[in-house]
Amino acid sequence: MTEPSDELRDLVDRGLARIAEAGSVEAVDSLDAELLGKRSRLTEMRAALREAAPETRRELGQALNAARTCLSDAIERRRGEMSAERRRVELLSETRDLTEALGRASIGHAHPVTLTWERLEDTFVGMGFAVEDGPEIETDWFNFEALNLPVAHPARSLWDTLYVDTSGAQAVGAEEVLLRTHTSPVQIRTMLRAVKHRTGPPIYAVCPGRVYRRDTADATHLPVFHQIEGLVVDRGISMGDLAGSIEEFTKAYFGATVTSRLRPSYFPFTEPSAEMDVSQPDGSWLEIGGCGMVHPNVLVHCGLDPEEWSGFAFGFGIDRLAKIRHGISDLRDLVTNDMRFLEQF
Amino acid sequence: MRLPLSWLRELTPVELATDELTEVFAGLGLEVEGVDAVGASYEGIVTARVVETAPHPDAERIQLVRVDRGDGQVLQVCCGAFNMAPGDIVPLATVGTTMPDGMEIVAREMRGEMSNGMLCSARELGLGDDHSGIMLMDPATPLGAEVAEVLGIGPDVVFDLDVLPNRPDALSVLGVARDLAARLGLPLRRPEPRPVESGDDASSMVSVEIIDPGLCGRFLVRVLSDVAGGRTPGWMAQRLTAAGMRPISPVVDVSNYVMLELGQPTHTYDLAAVRGGCLRIRRAAPGERLETLDGVVRTLGSRDGVITDGDDVPVGIAGVMGGASTEISAGTTDIILEAAWWNPMDIAVSSASLNLHSEASLRFKRGVDPGLAPLASGRFAELLAEINGATLHPGEVEDLGELPRSEPFLVRTDRVNMILGTDLDVREVSALITPLGFGAEPAGADLQVEVPGWRPDCSGEVDIIEEVGRHYGLERITKTTPRSPVAGALTATQRRRRRIRAAFMGAGLSEAMPMPFLAPGDLERCGLDPGGLRVANPLAAEESVLRTSPMPGLLAAVAYNAARRIPDVRLFEVSRLFGPGELVVDRDRSAELDRVLTGEAEFAAAVLAGGDSTEAVELLEVVLAAAGVGPLALHAEELPGLHPGRSASVEVAGLTLGAVGEIHPEVAAAHDIDQRLGWLQLDLDALMRLPETVVRVAPVSRYPSTDVDLAFVVDERVPAAAVAATIHTTGGELVTGVELFDVFRSESLGPGRKSLAHRIRFCAPDRTLTDGEVGELRTAIIDAVESTHGASLRG
């Protein structure tokens, strides 16, 4: 006759093996009745415990309990597994091809000019510049005269200007009203405001905005485009500061390996004036805009003493930078609003 | 300015390679826009004499020309030109020659006759654009000589320099050479003409008088005789051609050559045609007429200057163009040569108002060196004498008007270093500017600077600082970075604008950027007021109106895409329009006014093709939430361009912020759009005036809520928002949510009635509401809605 403990071990081993093989919740349920139910061998052995010798009863009782717990845990675990499997099979009947949903979302795209505009703003904000703003309809004084371009100045021919028809507007008088040809009048407004409200100098500001030229739209020109203008006015500002600030911007905007250089040029509102170039991977230089030291006459027009304050200004085309960055071959794409163009951004 | 390198080298011995020179020019602010090689090779083109000409037996448009290249052998050439006669000396491209354009000359048969080479026109030699016949050379030319050697022509390189308005000196070879010599430390060889003088004194032949001294600062003339005949030498023709001018005749060519070389335009008059030998300078009388050299009769105004003869009849427009009546002709023997200095502003105004722009007027309006007239007239006489033996009468006849006076001024070394960020001493500053012709007298640590006549752009310290920087080299300036004391940040408005853009994009709209110009009729086509500012000088009618509304631009964008089978586009725009308003000029220049046109305003607008007013309202809520403003109220209104039954004005905190709804179907149809178009337009200037709501948190109740569904039947004219408002008002803080979950219309409700089904959520902050309390609230709400809106509870 086998010892009860041997039989018990055998019972548990075989029970566990059968539980592991149970393939459905129903199979687990019937095993539950068979192994742990009223007519199970375990129940019988529990009943037979009363007849066991007192010295072995306690030990056997503990073994019986352990066996029951072991089997019961395994049954519960297997029942959970089988129940989850049943739910999984049920859910598989709801199977969907998720790729069917691709491409249906209505995705909004930012305009490439806005992308570049905001990137520029963020770069300059990071360099400690404020962002200023001014009107697109300007007067001759702000657009030209205050910028050291008096009436009939020969350099005015550099800007083909669109004028506003002011017939019928008495308030205007003799002054020409025009669509600003550059963002430079915002410099003037920024300085005048700062002086008036005693909020500066120091002035560190950029002025992005839309500008106008009397030009026919073609692949490289638009009569309406965007510029960003930078202005710094402080004590002791030098051309070295200008070159260094352009270099800092160049690295921040174009990447750490890109460098910049200044080349002499001419603008009536700055002196000395320069063109800004940035280096290209092939070793050539790409012209990105103009800059220079704010002309003393411009400072005087804004109520600043050029002996006390000096400054620099720079400006470049936002559309042009967008064109370069995104490989836009025809600037007219920027104003046509063709979805096939816009949705690429 | 197109600058032949050989010419430049005549004035300064520059030996740099083309690309090095290009870099040096760039460093001087003379950007090279192009480099052309001209006159490549003339090897094999030799002089030959025409022995005889004969018709081609089998071709009418070519003839047989037999030529002798000096070796006694007669060569036959077939030639398409008929301008030569026996005895003429012509350039012959011999067999084996490669022409400058790359064509190779071979012996070949042309309709049965052998052609052993090609006779060349001036154009084929790169000397001007004359292709009307074979170039006829000086009869004294030896035969069989290389044409290039005889004419003094050869390969050359032409730099096309972008000369900016502040550098009138660089509109001449001399000026560019001076800049280059200074930069490279080379000597400058200024032409020093020594023309031979003979005959009567010029003052006995001509007289000049400046009547308007403000217009003309200097009027110097010389008289030359025996100017007829001769031919422009090849080297001169080649340089003129390379510089972009056309060789015409010795007198004209020499005048142009001197202008290009020295920067001083000159003008020549046929002495015989100048009545009284007298030239006077005055303003034109309004309406005065003159036929200019180009054969056009021009009507002048008082802004123009004229040169008149002894009878006070105009013979030229000052500084712009000469008159036809005194033009040099083939029979002219004596000429008056004029070298003048005109007031630049007058010439700028005159040539602009006459729309007449010449090489001369370009130089005069930028500013010519007032000291240049004697040198230029001497150079002219010397060159013309070399060509055709013209003789120069002794004496300069001259009158002076007002010339710009340039006083020496102080250039402070400290200031130079402060502006440039350099560390130069006074000797270094002086050494940088004196090679350019500036006088520099030390004055302590600073310099007293005198400006030469060829730099009228320099009138003060800062101009000299620029010159120092240019010749020191901007690339040598140490880069430093100033530290902004300003905390860089976007303003609240700028951040809000970005959030608004982001909200549109999050809602699936793409950003459009139409041009802000409209064509006449665009606004009417949108059912809008056609008013609005006009552009005074538009290039095209389609760009003549400044938009007062974003509607035409966005609808055009929808139509553009629809026409390309791209329906359902959802576009937004955040930009400016030019609405009705006053033009206000800021006369005290205070910049207090931030608009010139009071109606210039920022907007945000959106169009939803295939979408309706419901979608537009949802979009409105998304955008206003992003902007941080609310609560909003909608007022049904018939608005221009919008669907009369599906549009409303948008109000927040008593301010009208814009409109929402659908585009009027007829407006859509007028744009060839056959979809519904949801529409939203917001006045961002008004919106930005609203303070951004700073959220103060209301505690969230810990107690359970209760929902009650109530459907009210009301008249169609009762807005759902009004019913909801009544529910809120009645229930007070205990109503925490009102959701309109169903709108139902049916004949069973009666005509013009609708059912609005609401789910109302009740919740108290401090307790669980009892059934009794909820019941009371329910009854109160039903009573209020029924009595306020003529509603009945739907059972």
PDB file of C-alpha atoms in Angstrom, chain B residues 228-370:
ATOM      1  CA  ALA B 228      36.264 114.955 -90.540  1.00  0.00           C
ATOM      2  CA  GLY B 229      37.486 111.614 -91.777  1.00  0.00           C
ATOM      3  CA  GLY B 230      39.563 108.908 -90.207  1.00  0.00           C
ATOM      4  CA  ARG B 231      38.381 105.657 -88.802  1.00  0.00           C
ATOM      5  CA  THR B 232      38.081 104.561 -85.224  1.00  0.00           C
ATOM      6  CA  PRO B 233      40.987 102.261 -84.392  1.00  0.00           C
ATOM      7  CA  GLY B 234      40.187  98.646 -83.730  1.00  0.00           C
ATOM      8  CA  TRP B 235      41.421  98.683 -80.147  1.00  0.00           C
ATOM      9  CA  MET B 236      39.091 101.573 -79.337  1.00  0.00           C
ATOM     10  CA  ALA B 237      36.173  99.958 -81.133  1.00  0.00           C
ATOM     11  CA  GLN B 238      36.841  96.726 -79.263  1.00  0.00           C
ATOM     12  CA  ARG B 239      36.885  98.448 -75.871  1.00  0.00           C
ATOM     13  CA  LEU B 240      33.754 100.455 -76.608  1.00  0.00           C
ATOM     14  CA  THR B 241      31.992  97.313 -77.763  1.00  0.00           C
ATOM     15  CA  ALA B 242      33.154  95.392 -74.712  1.00  0.00           C
ATOM     16  CA  ALA B 243      31.903  98.227 -72.507  1.00  0.00           C
ATOM     17  CA  GLY B 244      28.490  97.958 -74.151  1.00  0.00           C
ATOM     18  CA  MET B 245      28.640 100.916 -76.546  1.00  0.00           C
ATOM     19  CA  ARG B 246      28.418 100.936 -80.306  1.00  0.00           C
ATOM     20  CA  PRO B 247      31.284 102.400 -82.374  1.00  0.00           C
ATOM     21  CA  ILE B 248      29.808 105.047 -84.688  1.00  0.00           C
ATOM     22  CA  SER B 249      32.325 107.626 -85.876  1.00  0.00           C
ATOM     23  CA  PRO B 250      35.641 108.942 -84.589  1.00  0.00           C
ATOM     24  CA  VAL B 251      34.142 112.044 -82.907  1.00  0.00           C
ATOM     25  CA  VAL B 252      31.337 110.126 -81.186  1.00  0.00           C
ATOM     26  CA  ASP B 253      33.590 107.220 -80.277  1.00  0.00           C
ATOM     27  CA  VAL B 254      36.268 109.427 -78.754  1.00  0.00           C
ATOM     28  CA  SER B 255      33.631 111.260 -76.725  1.00  0.00           C
ATOM     29  CA  ASN B 256      32.326 107.938 -75.379  1.00  0.00           C
ATOM     30  CA  TYR B 257      35.820 106.622 -74.820  1.00  0.00           C
ATOM     31  CA  VAL B 258      36.759 109.659 -72.708  1.00  0.00           C
ATOM     32  CA  MET B 259      33.540 109.354 -70.708  1.00  0.00           C
ATOM     33  CA  LEU B 260      34.169 105.689 -69.937  1.00  0.00           C
ATOM     34  CA  GLU B 261      37.813 106.268 -69.167  1.00  0.00           C
ATOM     35  CA  LEU B 262      37.587 109.386 -67.014  1.00  0.00           C
ATOM     36  CA  GLY B 263      33.914 109.692 -66.066  1.00  0.00           C
ATOM     37  CA  GLN B 264      33.406 113.066 -67.720  1.00  0.00           C
ATOM     38  CA  PRO B 265      30.702 113.135 -70.409  1.00  0.00           C
ATOM     39  CA  THR B 266      31.507 115.522 -73.235  1.00  0.00           C
ATOM     40  CA  HIS B 267      29.311 116.867 -75.979  1.00  0.00           C
ATOM     41  CA  THR B 268      30.213 118.127 -79.434  1.00  0.00           C
ATOM     42  CA  TYR B 269      28.475 120.775 -81.542  1.00  0.00           C
ATOM     43  CA  ASP B 270      28.985 121.494 -85.226  1.00  0.00           C
ATOM     44  CA  LEU B 271      30.467 124.982 -84.906  1.00  0.00           C
ATOM     45  CA  ALA B 272      28.928 126.045 -88.206  1.00  0.00           C
ATOM     46  CA  ALA B 273      25.446 125.245 -86.897  1.00  0.00           C
ATOM     47  CA  VAL B 274      25.790 127.212 -83.672  1.00  0.00           C
ATOM     48  CA  ARG B 275      24.525 130.704 -84.402  1.00  0.00           C
ATOM     49  CA  GLY B 276      26.896 133.370 -83.237  1.00  0.00           C
ATOM     50  CA  GLY B 277      29.313 130.722 -81.981  1.00  0.00           C
ATOM     51  CA  CYS B 278      27.670 131.402 -78.699  1.00  0.00           C
ATOM     52  CA  LEU B 279      26.374 128.935 -76.093  1.00  0.00           C
ATOM     53  CA  ARG B 280      24.267 130.013 -73.133  1.00  0.00           C
ATOM     54  CA  ILE B 281      22.865 127.982 -70.263  1.00  0.00           C
ATOM     55  CA  ARG B 282      19.467 128.716 -68.835  1.00  0.00           C
ATOM     56  CA  ARG B 283      16.265 127.032 -67.683  1.00  0.00           C
ATOM     57  CA  ALA B 284      13.852 126.000 -70.396  1.00  0.00           C
ATOM     58  CA  ALA B 285      10.697 128.038 -70.760  1.00  0.00           C
ATOM     59  CA  PRO B 286       7.639 125.863 -70.150  1.00  0.00           C
ATOM     60  CA  GLY B 287       6.503 124.457 -73.484  1.00  0.00           C
ATOM     61  CA  GLU B 288       9.777 125.165 -75.244  1.00  0.00           C
ATOM     62  CA  ARG B 289      10.505 122.511 -77.862  1.00  0.00           C
ATOM     63  CA  LEU B 290      13.660 120.862 -79.108  1.00  0.00           C
ATOM     64  CA  GLU B 291      14.473 117.963 -81.406  1.00  0.00           C
ATOM     65  CA  THR B 292      17.031 115.777 -79.673  1.00  0.00           C
ATOM     66  CA  LEU B 293      19.760 113.629 -81.258  1.00  0.00           C
ATOM     67  CA  ASP B 294      17.470 110.627 -81.311  1.00  0.00           C
ATOM     68  CA  GLY B 295      15.118 112.482 -83.667  1.00  0.00           C
ATOM     69  CA  VAL B 296      12.359 112.998 -81.087  1.00  0.00           C
ATOM     70  CA  VAL B 297      10.840 116.453 -80.659  1.00  0.00           C
ATOM     71  CA  ARG B 298      10.580 117.050 -76.922  1.00  0.00           C
ATOM     72  CA  THR B 299       8.539 119.572 -75.020  1.00  0.00           C
ATOM     73  CA  LEU B 300      10.465 120.984 -72.098  1.00  0.00           C
ATOM     74  CA  GLY B 301       9.489 122.419 -68.754  1.00  0.00           C
ATOM     75  CA  SER B 302      11.100 124.758 -66.272  1.00  0.00           C
ATOM     76  CA  ARG B 303      12.634 121.763 -64.477  1.00  0.00           C
ATOM     77  CA  ASP B 304      14.831 121.181 -67.559  1.00  0.00           C
ATOM     78  CA  GLY B 305      18.012 123.071 -68.387  1.00  0.00           C
ATOM     79  CA  VAL B 306      18.883 124.040 -71.948  1.00  0.00           C
ATOM     80  CA  ILE B 307      21.928 125.176 -73.866  1.00  0.00           C
ATOM     81  CA  THR B 308      20.949 127.863 -76.370  1.00  0.00           C
ATOM     82  CA  ASP B 309      22.726 129.422 -79.312  1.00  0.00           C
ATOM     83  CA  GLY B 310      23.301 133.122 -80.042  1.00  0.00           C
ATOM     84  CA  ASP B 311      19.633 133.484 -81.009  1.00  0.00           C
ATOM     85  CA  ASP B 312      18.496 132.003 -77.704  1.00  0.00           C
ATOM     86  CA  VAL B 313      17.255 128.890 -79.521  1.00  0.00           C
ATOM     87  CA  PRO B 314      17.821 125.643 -77.568  1.00  0.00           C
ATOM     88  CA  VAL B 315      20.473 123.374 -79.079  1.00  0.00           C
ATOM     89  CA  GLY B 316      20.639 120.812 -76.286  1.00  0.00           C
ATOM     90  CA  ILE B 317      19.038 119.613 -73.037  1.00  0.00           C
ATOM     91  CA  ALA B 318      21.484 120.232 -70.227  1.00  0.00           C
ATOM     92  CA  GLY B 319      23.223 117.050 -69.136  1.00  0.00           C
ATOM     93  CA  VAL B 320      20.670 114.776 -70.775  1.00  0.00           C
ATOM     94  CA  MET B 321      20.916 114.855 -74.569  1.00  0.00           C
ATOM     95  CA  GLY B 322      22.132 117.132 -77.360  1.00  0.00           C
ATOM     96  CA  GLY B 323      19.978 118.683 -80.054  1.00  0.00           C
ATOM     97  CA  ALA B 324      19.685 117.472 -83.632  1.00  0.00           C
ATOM     98  CA  SER B 325      20.322 120.870 -85.222  1.00  0.00           C
ATOM     99  CA  THR B 326      23.976 121.056 -84.174  1.00  0.00           C
ATOM    100  CA  GLU B 327      24.778 117.373 -84.586  1.00  0.00           C
ATOM    101  CA  ILE B 328      28.114 116.476 -86.180  1.00  0.00           C
ATOM    102  CA  SER B 329      27.716 115.242 -89.755  1.00  0.00           C
ATOM    103  CA  ALA B 330      30.139 113.788 -92.260  1.00  0.00           C
ATOM    104  CA  GLY B 331      30.747 117.275 -93.617  1.00  0.00           C
ATOM    105  CA  THR B 332      31.505 118.871 -90.259  1.00  0.00           C
ATOM    106  CA  THR B 333      34.983 120.385 -90.075  1.00  0.00           C
ATOM    107  CA  ASP B 334      34.954 122.451 -86.877  1.00  0.00           C
ATOM    108  CA  ILE B 335      33.415 121.478 -83.577  1.00  0.00           C
ATOM    109  CA  ILE B 336      32.815 122.936 -80.178  1.00  0.00           C
ATOM    110  CA  LEU B 337      33.682 120.411 -77.494  1.00  0.00           C
ATOM    111  CA  GLU B 338      31.774 120.857 -74.238  1.00  0.00           C
ATOM    112  CA  ALA B 339      32.830 119.477 -70.868  1.00  0.00           C
ATOM    113  CA  ALA B 340      30.442 120.688 -68.158  1.00  0.00           C
ATOM    114  CA  TRP B 341      29.419 120.164 -64.558  1.00  0.00           C
ATOM    115  CA  TRP B 342      25.680 120.120 -63.977  1.00  0.00           C
ATOM    116  CA  ASN B 343      23.804 120.188 -60.716  1.00  0.00           C
ATOM    117  CA  PRO B 344      23.093 116.474 -60.061  1.00  0.00           C
ATOM    118  CA  MET B 345      19.624 117.060 -58.589  1.00  0.00           C
ATOM    119  CA  ASP B 346      18.566 119.085 -61.648  1.00  0.00           C
ATOM    120  CA  ILE B 347      19.732 116.388 -64.031  1.00  0.00           C
ATOM    121  CA  ALA B 348      18.020 113.676 -61.962  1.00  0.00           C
ATOM    122  CA  VAL B 349      14.719 115.562 -62.068  1.00  0.00           C
ATOM    123  CA  SER B 350      15.078 116.488 -65.733  1.00  0.00           C
ATOM    124  CA  SER B 351      15.951 113.033 -67.020  1.00  0.00           C
ATOM    125  CA  ALA B 352      13.226 111.462 -64.866  1.00  0.00           C
ATOM    126  CA  SER B 353      10.540 113.874 -66.005  1.00  0.00           C
ATOM    127  CA  LEU B 354      11.584 113.533 -69.653  1.00  0.00           C
ATOM    128  CA  ASN B 355      11.998 109.784 -69.130  1.00  0.00           C
ATOM    129  CA  LEU B 356      15.240 110.177 -71.043  1.00  0.00           C
ATOM    130  CA  HIS B 357      18.177 108.317 -69.574  1.00  0.00           C
ATOM    131  CA  SER B 358      21.595 108.400 -71.158  1.00  0.00           C
ATOM    132  CA  GLU B 359      25.084 107.376 -70.091  1.00  0.00           C
ATOM    133  CA  ALA B 360      25.785 111.086 -69.706  1.00  0.00           C
ATOM    134  CA  SER B 361      22.741 111.856 -67.570  1.00  0.00           C
ATOM    135  CA  LEU B 362      23.527 108.842 -65.355  1.00  0.00           C
ATOM    136  CA  ARG B 363      26.954 110.286 -64.577  1.00  0.00           C
ATOM    137  CA  PHE B 364      25.795 113.873 -64.191  1.00  0.00           C
ATOM    138  CA  LYS B 365      23.010 112.957 -61.782  1.00  0.00           C
ATOM    139  CA  ARG B 366      25.322 110.878 -59.634  1.00  0.00           C
ATOM    140  CA  GLY B 367      27.946 113.655 -59.648  1.00  0.00           C
ATOM    141  CA  VAL B 368      30.914 114.262 -61.933  1.00  0.00           C
ATOM    142  CA  ASP B 369      34.241 115.576 -60.655  1.00  0.00           C
ATOM    143  CA  PRO B 370      34.038 119.355 -61.283  1.00  0.00           C
TER     144      PRO B 370
END
